[in-house]
XYZ file of C-alpha atoms in Angstrom:
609
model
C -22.107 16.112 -9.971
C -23.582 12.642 -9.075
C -25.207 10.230 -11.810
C -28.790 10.547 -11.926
C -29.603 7.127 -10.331
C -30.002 3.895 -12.898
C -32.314 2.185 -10.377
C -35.689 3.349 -12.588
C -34.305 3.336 -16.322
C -37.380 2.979 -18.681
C -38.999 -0.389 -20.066
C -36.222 -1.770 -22.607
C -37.302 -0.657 -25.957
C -36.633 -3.642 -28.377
C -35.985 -2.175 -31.532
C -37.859 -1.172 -34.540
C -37.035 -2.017 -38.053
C -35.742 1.958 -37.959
C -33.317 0.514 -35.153
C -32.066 -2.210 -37.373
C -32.427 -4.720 -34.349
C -34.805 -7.203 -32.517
C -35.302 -8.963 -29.573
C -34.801 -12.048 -31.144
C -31.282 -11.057 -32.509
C -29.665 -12.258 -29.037
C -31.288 -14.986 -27.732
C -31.130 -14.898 -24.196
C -32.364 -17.673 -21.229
C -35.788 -17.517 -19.394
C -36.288 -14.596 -17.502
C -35.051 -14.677 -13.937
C -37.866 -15.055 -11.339
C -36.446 -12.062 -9.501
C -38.648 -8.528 -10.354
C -36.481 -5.646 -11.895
C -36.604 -3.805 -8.052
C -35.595 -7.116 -6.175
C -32.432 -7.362 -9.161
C -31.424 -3.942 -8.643
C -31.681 -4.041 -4.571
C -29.660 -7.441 -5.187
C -26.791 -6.214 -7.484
C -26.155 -3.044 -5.307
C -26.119 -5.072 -2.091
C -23.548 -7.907 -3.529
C -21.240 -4.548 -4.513
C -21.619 -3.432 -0.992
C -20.863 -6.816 0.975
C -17.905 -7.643 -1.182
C -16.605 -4.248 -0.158
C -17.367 -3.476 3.382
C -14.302 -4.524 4.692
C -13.000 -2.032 2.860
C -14.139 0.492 5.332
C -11.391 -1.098 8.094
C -8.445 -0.519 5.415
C -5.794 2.154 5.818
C -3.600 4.709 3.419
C -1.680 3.266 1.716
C 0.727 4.248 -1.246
C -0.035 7.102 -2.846
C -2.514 7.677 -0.518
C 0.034 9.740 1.535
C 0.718 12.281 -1.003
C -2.617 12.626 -2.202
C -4.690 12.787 0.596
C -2.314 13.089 3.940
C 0.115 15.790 2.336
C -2.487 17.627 0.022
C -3.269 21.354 1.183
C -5.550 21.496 -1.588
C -8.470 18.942 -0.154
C -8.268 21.449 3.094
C -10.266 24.343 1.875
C -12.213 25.913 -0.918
C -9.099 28.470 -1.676
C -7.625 26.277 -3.465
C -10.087 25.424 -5.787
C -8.360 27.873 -8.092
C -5.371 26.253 -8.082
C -7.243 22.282 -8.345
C -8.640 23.350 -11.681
C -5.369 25.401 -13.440
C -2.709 22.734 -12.262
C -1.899 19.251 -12.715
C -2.681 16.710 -10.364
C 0.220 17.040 -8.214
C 0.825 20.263 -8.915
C 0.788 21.006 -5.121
C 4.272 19.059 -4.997
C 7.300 21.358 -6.284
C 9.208 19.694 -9.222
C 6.521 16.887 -9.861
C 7.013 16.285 -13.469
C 5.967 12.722 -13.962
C 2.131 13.744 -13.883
C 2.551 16.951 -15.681
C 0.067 15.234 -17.852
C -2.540 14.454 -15.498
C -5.622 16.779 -15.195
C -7.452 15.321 -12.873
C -8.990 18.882 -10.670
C -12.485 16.987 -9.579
C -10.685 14.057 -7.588
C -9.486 16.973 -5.287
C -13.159 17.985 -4.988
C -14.733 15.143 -3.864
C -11.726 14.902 -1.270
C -12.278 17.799 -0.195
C -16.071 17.183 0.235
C -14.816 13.998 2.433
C -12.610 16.042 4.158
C -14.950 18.507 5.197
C -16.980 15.934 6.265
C -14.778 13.362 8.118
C -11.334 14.917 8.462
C -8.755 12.280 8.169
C -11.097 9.504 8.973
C -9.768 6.676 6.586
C -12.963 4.556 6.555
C -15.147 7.519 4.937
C -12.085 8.084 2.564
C -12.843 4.316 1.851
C -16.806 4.446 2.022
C -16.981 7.209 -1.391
C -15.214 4.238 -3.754
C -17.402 1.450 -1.985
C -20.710 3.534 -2.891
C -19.723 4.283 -6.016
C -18.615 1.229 -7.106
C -22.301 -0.112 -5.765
C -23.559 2.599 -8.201
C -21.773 1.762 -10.881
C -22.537 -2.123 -11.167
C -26.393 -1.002 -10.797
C -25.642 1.275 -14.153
C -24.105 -1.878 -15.352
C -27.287 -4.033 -14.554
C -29.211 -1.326 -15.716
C -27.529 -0.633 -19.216
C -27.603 -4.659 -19.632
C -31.221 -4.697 -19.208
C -31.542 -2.397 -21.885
C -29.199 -4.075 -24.348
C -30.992 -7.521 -23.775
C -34.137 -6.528 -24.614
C -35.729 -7.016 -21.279
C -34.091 -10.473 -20.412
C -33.942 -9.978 -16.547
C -31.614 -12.788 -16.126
C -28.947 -11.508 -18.458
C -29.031 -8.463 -16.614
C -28.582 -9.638 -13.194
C -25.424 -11.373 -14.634
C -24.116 -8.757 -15.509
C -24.518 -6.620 -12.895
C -23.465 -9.606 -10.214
C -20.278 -10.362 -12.095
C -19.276 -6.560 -12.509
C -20.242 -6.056 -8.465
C -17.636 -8.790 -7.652
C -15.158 -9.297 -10.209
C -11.915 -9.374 -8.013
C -10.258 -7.426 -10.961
C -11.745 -4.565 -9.253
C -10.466 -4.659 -5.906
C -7.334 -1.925 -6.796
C -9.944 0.573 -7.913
C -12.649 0.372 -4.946
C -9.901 -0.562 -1.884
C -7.044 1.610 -3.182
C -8.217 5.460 -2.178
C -5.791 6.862 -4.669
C -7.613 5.262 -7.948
C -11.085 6.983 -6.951
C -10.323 8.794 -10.054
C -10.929 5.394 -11.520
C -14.004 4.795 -10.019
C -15.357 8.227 -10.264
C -14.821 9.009 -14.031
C -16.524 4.627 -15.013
C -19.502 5.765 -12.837
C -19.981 8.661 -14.194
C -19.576 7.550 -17.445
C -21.331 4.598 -17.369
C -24.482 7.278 -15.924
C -23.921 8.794 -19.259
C -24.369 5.554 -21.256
C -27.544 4.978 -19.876
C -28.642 8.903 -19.964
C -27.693 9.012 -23.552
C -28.760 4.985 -25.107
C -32.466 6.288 -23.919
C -35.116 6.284 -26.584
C -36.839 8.825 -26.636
C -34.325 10.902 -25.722
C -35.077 14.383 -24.029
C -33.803 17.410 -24.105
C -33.035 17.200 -20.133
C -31.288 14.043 -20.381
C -28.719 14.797 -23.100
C -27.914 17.859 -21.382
C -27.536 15.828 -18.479
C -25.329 13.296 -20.245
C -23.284 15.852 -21.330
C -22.205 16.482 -18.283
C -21.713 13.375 -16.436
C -19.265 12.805 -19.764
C -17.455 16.421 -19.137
C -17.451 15.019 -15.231
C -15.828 11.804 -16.092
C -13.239 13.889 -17.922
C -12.177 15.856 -15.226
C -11.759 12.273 -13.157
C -9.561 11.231 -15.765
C -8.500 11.006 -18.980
C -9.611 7.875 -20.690
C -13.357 9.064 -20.330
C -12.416 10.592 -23.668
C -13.394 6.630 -24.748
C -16.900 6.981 -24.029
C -17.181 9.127 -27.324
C -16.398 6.165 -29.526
C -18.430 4.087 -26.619
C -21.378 6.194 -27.566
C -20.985 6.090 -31.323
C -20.768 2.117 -30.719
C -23.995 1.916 -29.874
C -25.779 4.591 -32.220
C -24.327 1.766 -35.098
C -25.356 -1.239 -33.288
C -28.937 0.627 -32.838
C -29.648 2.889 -35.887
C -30.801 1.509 -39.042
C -31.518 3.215 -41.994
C -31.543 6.985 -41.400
C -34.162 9.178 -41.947
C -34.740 13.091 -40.864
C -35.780 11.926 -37.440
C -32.722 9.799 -36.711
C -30.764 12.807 -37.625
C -32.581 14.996 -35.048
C -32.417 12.402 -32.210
C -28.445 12.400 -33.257
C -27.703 16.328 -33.291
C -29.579 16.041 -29.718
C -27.304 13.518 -28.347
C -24.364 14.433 -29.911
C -24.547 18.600 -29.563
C -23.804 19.187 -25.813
C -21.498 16.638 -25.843
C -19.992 18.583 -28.301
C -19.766 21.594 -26.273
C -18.680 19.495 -23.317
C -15.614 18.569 -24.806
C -14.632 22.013 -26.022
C -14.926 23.477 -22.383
C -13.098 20.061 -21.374
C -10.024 20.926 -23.854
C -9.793 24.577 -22.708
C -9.569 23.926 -19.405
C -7.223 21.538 -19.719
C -4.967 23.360 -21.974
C -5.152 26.571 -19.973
C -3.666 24.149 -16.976
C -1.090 21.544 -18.332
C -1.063 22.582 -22.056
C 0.187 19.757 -24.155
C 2.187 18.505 -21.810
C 2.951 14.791 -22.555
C 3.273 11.547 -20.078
C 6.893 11.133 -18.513
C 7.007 7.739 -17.062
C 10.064 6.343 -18.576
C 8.328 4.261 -21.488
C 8.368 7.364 -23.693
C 12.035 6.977 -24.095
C 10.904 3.485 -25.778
C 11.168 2.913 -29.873
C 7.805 3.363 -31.473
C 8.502 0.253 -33.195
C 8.994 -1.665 -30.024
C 6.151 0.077 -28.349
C 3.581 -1.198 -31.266
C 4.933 -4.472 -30.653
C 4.104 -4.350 -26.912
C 0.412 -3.602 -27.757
C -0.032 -6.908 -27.420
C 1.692 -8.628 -24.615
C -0.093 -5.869 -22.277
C -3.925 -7.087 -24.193
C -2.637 -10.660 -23.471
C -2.057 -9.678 -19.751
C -4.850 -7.369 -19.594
C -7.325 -10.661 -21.047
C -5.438 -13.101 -18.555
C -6.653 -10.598 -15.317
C -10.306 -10.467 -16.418
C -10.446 -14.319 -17.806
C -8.816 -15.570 -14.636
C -7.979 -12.974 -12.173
C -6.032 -15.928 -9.793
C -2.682 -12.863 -9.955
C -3.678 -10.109 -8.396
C -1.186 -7.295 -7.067
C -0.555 -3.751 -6.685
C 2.232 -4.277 -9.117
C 2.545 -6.515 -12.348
C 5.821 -6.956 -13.738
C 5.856 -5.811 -17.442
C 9.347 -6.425 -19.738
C 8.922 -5.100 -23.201
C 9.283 -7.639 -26.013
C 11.638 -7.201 -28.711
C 10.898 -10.436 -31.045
C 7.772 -11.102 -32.880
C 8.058 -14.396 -31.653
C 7.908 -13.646 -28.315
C 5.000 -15.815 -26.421
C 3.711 -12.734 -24.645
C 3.596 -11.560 -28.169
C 1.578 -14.452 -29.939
C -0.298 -14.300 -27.430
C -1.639 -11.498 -27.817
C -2.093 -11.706 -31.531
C -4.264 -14.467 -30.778
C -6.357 -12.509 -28.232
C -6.363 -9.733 -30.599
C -7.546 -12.095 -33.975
C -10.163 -13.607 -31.678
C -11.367 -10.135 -30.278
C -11.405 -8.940 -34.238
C -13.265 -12.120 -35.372
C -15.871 -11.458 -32.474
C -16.542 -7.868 -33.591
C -17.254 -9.125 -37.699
C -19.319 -11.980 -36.269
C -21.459 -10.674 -34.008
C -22.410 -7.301 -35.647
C -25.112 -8.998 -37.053
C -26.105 -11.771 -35.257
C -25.840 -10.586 -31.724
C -25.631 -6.789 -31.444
C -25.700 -6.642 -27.953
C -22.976 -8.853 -27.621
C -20.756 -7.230 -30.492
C -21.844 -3.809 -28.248
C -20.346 -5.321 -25.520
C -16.941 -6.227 -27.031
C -17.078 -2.919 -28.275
C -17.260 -1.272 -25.121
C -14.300 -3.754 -23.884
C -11.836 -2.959 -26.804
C -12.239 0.784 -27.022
C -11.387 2.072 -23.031
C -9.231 -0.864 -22.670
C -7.004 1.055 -25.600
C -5.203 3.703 -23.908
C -3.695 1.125 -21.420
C -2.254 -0.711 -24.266
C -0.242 2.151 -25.622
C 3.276 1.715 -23.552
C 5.051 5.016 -24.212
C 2.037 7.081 -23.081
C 1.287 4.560 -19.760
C 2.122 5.706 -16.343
C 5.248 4.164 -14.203
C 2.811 1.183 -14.028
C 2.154 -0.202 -17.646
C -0.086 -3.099 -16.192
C -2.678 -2.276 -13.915
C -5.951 -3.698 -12.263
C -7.218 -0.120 -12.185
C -7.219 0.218 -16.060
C -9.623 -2.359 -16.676
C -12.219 -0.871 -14.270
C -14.199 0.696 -17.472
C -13.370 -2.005 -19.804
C -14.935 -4.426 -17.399
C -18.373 -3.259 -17.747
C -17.807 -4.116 -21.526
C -16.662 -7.193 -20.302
C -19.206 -7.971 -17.910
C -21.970 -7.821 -20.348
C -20.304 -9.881 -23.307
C -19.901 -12.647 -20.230
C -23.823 -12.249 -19.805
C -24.634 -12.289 -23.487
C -22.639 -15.428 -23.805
C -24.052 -17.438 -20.682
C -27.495 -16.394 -22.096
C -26.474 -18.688 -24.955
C -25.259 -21.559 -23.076
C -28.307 -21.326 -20.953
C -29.851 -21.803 -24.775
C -27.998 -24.987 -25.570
C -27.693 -26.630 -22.158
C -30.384 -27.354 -19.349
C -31.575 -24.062 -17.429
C -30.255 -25.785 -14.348
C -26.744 -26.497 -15.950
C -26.525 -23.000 -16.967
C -27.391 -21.181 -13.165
C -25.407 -23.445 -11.619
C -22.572 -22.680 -13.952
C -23.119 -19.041 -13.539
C -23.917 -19.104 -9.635
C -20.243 -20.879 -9.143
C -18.582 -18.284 -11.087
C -20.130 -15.462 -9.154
C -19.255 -17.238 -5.805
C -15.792 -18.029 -6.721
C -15.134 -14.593 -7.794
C -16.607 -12.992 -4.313
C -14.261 -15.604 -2.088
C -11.658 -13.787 -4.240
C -12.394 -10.393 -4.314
C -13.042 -11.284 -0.447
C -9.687 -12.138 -0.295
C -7.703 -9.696 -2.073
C -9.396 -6.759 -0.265
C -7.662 -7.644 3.252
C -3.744 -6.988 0.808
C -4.545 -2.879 0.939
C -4.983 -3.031 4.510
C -1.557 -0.966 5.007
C 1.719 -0.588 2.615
C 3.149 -3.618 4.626
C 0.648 -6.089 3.391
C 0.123 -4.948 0.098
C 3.645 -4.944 -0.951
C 4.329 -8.687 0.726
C 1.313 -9.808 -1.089
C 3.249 -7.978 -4.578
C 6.445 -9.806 -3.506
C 4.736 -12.849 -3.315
C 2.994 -12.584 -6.973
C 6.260 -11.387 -8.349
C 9.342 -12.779 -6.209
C 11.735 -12.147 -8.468
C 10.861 -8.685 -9.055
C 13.371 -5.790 -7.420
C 10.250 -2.743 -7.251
C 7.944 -5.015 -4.733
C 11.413 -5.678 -2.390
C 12.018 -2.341 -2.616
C 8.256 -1.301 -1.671
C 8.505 -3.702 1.127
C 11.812 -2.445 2.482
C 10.481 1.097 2.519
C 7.333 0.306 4.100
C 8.456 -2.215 6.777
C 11.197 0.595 7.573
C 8.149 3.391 8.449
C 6.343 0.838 10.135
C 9.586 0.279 12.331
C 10.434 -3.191 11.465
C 14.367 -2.603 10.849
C 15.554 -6.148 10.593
C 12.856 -6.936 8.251
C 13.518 -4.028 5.920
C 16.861 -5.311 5.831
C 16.314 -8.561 4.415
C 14.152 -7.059 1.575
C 16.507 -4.407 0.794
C 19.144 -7.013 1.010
C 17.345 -9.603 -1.019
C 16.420 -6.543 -3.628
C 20.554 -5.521 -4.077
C 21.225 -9.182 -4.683
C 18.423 -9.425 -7.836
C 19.631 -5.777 -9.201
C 22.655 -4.539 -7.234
C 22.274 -1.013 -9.813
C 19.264 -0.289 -8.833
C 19.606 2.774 -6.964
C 16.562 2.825 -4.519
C 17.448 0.349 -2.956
C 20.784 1.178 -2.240
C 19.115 4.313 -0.555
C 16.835 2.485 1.396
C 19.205 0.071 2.669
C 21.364 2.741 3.843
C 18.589 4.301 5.786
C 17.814 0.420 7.262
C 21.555 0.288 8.139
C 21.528 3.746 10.162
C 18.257 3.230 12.040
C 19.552 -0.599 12.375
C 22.879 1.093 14.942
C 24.660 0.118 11.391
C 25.751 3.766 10.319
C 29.390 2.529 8.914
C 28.150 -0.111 6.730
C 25.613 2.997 5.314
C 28.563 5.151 5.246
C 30.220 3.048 2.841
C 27.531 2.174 0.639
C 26.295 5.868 -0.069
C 30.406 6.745 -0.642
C 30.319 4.230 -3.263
C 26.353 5.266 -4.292
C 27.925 9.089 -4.146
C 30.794 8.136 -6.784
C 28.807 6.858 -9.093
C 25.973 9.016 -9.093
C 27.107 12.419 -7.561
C 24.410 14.000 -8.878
C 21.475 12.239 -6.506
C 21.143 14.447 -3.637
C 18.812 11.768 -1.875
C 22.623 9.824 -1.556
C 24.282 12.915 -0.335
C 21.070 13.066 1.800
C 21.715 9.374 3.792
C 25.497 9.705 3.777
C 24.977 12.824 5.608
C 22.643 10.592 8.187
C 25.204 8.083 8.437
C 28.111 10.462 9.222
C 25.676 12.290 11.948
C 25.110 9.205 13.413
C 28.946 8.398 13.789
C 29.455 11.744 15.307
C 31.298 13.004 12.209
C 29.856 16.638 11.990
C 31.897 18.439 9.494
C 31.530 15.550 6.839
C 27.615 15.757 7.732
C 27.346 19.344 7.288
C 29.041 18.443 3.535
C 27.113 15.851 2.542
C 23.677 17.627 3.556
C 24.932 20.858 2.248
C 25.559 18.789 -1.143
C 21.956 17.486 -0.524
C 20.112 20.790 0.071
C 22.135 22.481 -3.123
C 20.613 19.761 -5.372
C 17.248 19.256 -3.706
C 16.424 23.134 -2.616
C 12.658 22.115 -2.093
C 13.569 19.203 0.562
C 12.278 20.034 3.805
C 14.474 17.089 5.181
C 17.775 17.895 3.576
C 16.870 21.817 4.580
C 15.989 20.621 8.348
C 19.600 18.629 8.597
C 21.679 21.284 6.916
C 20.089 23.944 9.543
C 20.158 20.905 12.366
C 24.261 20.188 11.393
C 24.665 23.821 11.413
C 23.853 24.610 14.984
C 25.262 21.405 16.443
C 28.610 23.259 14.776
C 27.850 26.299 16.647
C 27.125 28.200 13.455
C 23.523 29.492 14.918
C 23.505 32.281 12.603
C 23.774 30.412 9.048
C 21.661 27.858 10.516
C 18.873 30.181 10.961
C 17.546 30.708 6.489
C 17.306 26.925 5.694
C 15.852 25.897 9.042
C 12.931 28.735 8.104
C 13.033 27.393 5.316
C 12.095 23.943 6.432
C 9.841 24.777 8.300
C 7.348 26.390 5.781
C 7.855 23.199 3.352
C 7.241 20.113 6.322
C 4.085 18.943 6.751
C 4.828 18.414 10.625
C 7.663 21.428 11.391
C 7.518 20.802 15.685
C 11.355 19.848 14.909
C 12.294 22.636 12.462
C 10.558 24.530 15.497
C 13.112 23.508 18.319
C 16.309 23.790 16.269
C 15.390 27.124 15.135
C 14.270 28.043 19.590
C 17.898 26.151 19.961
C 19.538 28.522 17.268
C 18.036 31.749 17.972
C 18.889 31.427 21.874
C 22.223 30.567 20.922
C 22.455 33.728 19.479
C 20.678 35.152 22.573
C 17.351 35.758 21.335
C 15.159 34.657 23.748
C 11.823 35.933 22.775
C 12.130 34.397 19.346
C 13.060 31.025 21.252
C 10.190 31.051 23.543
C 7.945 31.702 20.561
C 9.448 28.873 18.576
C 9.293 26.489 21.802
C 5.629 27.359 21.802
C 4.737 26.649 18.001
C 6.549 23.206 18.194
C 4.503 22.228 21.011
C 1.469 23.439 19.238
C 2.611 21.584 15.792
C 0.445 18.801 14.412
């Protein structure tokens, strides 16, 4: 369900002595020339140039298992399954988002793919528009909160519509979860901060919140969001205030009890599994603030930006990542005491920073990535109106001029970068060279880069950042993998032959090792020791269409037609594209004479996508 649109919100009500503040309690700078239309007409079209480009970009990353490899976006019986399983629930074993309930980002992809197919740009175009939507909600809910200042507002929603912190979220298909559940809660910001508040729209607000849960998680913040700014509004209560808050506050209440029973009918409470669980509590308290220090840095000065940010935990208390984050957390703390008085819609703005920026700081329940440009999407908005509130004050204490000059070089240099940093997502090649670039030390991007280089059939290259990667770790295990596959496709099978042996010793439990050492022996004709190794790699990955397809492929080329036959079915039911699976089961079954069930196999694998 779509936002109703912030393009028309009512006049800003400056508040009563009932609402405990006044225009006057944040000063803001002379009203931009610009009427409310032209600023809303200008804010959405600055979020739609920045992000145009975006239109030309590709899949990349976990694009491919969400969108190219998802049965569920390809038809409306599955919508059963989208809202009783996790996220990834259509891949077997896929335990490290048993957390995630997430069942509306498969509906809107399935809208787009009922509309477009598999045409990247559109899958692009539903981030770009709402994004556009968004900042308007953001100019929209600043207007209010300034107390009509119309040049405050069109900060706000410029500097939200091209903060380059945003480019992961709009240009990355996979985080349109992000994007989804900020615009829709934003939409239910502005339904519910409405005075006087009807019926219809807290009904309505209700369910852009419940629709921002089912995009993800964190939404749960716009409670507290909400309550923010019933304290910075409210004064003294009286039997009226009361009503207006059972109004606001009752559907939400019954939005979040259908929201927790349809998420505990589908993943329980199931728990991240990332890897940073297994981290000490203590340790993970400690960590709170290196990721707010890194979190600050990308919104302050958002010169890094990558699809991956390294992230060490600290262990000392006097760990610079550390202090600095105590001092970003003193100075955020100091800000909220300060301003509650002075300038409420500033303090409501570093409210609405700190709150949604808090589940990203708490490492053991983060995803694989515990810094990301995607997290701050929400927070931003919180962001993006403090930044307002604050120029509106400079514009106070220096000359008019100073102060749009000021804020018209901020807005371009942050559009040259967002500019920029959209062209990195263009395909998994460029954004993991621009991540090895940011971080070139760091083993994951190398790795990335290896992998993607090696689909995109650049062997040699793969090879020197798979090489480059063993150097920096030589235990990390994916990369030994990957290299192996670079050596086989490079005509290198015996130096992949020997690595996996070695890989195989020490980890004999990794069928994706048993799984290349099986390639390398089939590419140096040695059959028996390729039926082993996939046989090893199919008995510890039975859900591997690959490992199934090479096992039934080995098979035949033995002559053993007959056992080749259950796992090459097999295969074939669990690969996205099964035209080979096809021919090695025609090749099997007329090797055992079966002709008719050749021909028909012959057929389907020249029918196969």
């Amino acid at each position: 369900m779509s936002s109703p649109s912030p393009s028309s919100p009512s006049a800003p009500v400056p508040q009563t002595p009932a609402g405990g503040t006044s225009p006057e309690s944040d000063a803001v700078p002379e009203a931009s020339p610009l009427r409310p239309g032209i600023q809303a007409v200008v804010v959405v079209l600055a979020a739609l140039a920045v992000y145009i480009p975006a239109l030309g970009l590709g899949f990349v990353y976990d694009d491919f298992p969400l969108v190219e490899a998802n049965p569920w976006i390809r038809s409306p019986a599955w919508l059963g399954d989208i809202f009783t399983q996790q996220i990834f629930g259509f891949i077997p074993n896929a335990e490290g988002s048993q957390a995630f309930y997430r069942p509306l980002v498969h509906v809107l992809l399935m809208v787009i793919h009922g509309v477009a197919g598999m045409a990247t740009w559109a899958y692009h175009l539903a981030p770009v528009l709402l994004h556009a939507t968004a900042s308007l909600t953001v100019w929209a809910l600043a207007r209010r909160m300034a107390a009509g200042s119309t040049a405050t507002a069109l900060a706000a929603g410029l500097l939200f519509a091209v903060h380059p912190v945003h480019v992961e979220a709009v240009a990355w298909v996979s985080a349109l979860m992000d994007v989804s559940a900020a615009t829709a809660g934003l939409g239910m910001l502005w339904l519910l901060t409405s005075r006087p508040l009807s019926p219809l729209r807290a009904v309505a607000g209700a369910v852009l919140w419940l629709v921002a849960a089912l995009f993800k998680e964190p939404a749960v913040l716009l409670l507290p969001m909400l309550a923010a700014w019933e304290l910075m509004a409210t004064g003294p209560t009286h039997a009226g205030v009361w009503r207006e808050r059972a109004l606001r506050f009752g559907p939400l209440g019954v939005a979040v009890l259908l929201y927790a029973v349809l998420r505990l009918n589908a993943v329980g409470w199931a728990s991240v599994n990332s890897g940073w669980d297994t981290v000490p509590r203590g340790i993970a308290f400690l960590n709170t603030f290196p990721l707010l220090a890194h979190h600050a840095s990308l919104l302050l000065w958002p010169a890094v930006l990558s699809v991956f940010h390294p992230f060490e935990p600290a262990t000392s208390v006097v760990d610079g990542r550390v202090l600095a984050g105590v001092a970003v957390a003193l100075g955020m703390g100091a800000g909220l005491v300060m301003l509650r008085r002075r300038a409420p819609a500033a303090w409501l703005g570093l409210a609405w920073l700190a709150l949604p920026l808090l589940p990203a700081l708490h490492l053991r329940a983060l995803s694989e990535s515990a810094v990301a440009e995607r997290y701050l999407y929400l927070p931003s908005a919180g962001f993006c109106l403090l930044a307002a509130f604050a120029w509106g004050t400079v514009a106070r204490l220096a000359r008019p001029a100073v102060a749009w000059a000021f804020g018209l070089a901020v807005l371009l240099g942050a559009t040259a970068r967002t500019q920029a940093q959209v062209g990195t997502w263009q395909s998994d090649v460029t954004l993991w060279v621009n991540a090895v670039e940011s971080s070139p030390v760091a083993v994951t991007p190398l790795v990335q880069l290896g992998d993607a280089l090696l689909r995109a059939g650049e062997t040699e290259e793969a090879i020197l950042a798979l090489e480059r990667a063993r150097e920096l770790k030589p235990e990390h295990l994916n990369a030994a993998n990957q290299l192996a596959r670079a050596y086989v496709d490079a005509g290198r099978p015996a130096e992949a032959r020997e690595l996996m042996k070695a890989a195989v010793r020490a980890h004999p439990d990794a069928s994706g090792f048993h799984f290349v050492l099986g390639l390398a022996h089939k590419r140096l004709g040695e059959k028996e020791a390729a039926l082993v190794s996939f046989q090893e790699a199919a008995r510890l990955s039975p859900s591997s269409g690959d490992a199934l397809l090479e096992l039934g492929e080995a098979l035949v080329a033995l002559g053993r037609a007959a056992e080749a036959l259950p796992p090459l079915e097999e295969a074939m039911k669990r690969l996205a594209d099964a035209s080979r699976a096809h021919r090695a089961l025609a090749q099997a079954h007329r090797a055992l004479n079966h002709e008719d069930q050749a021909r028909a196999h012959e057929r389907s694998a020249q029918g196969s996508p």
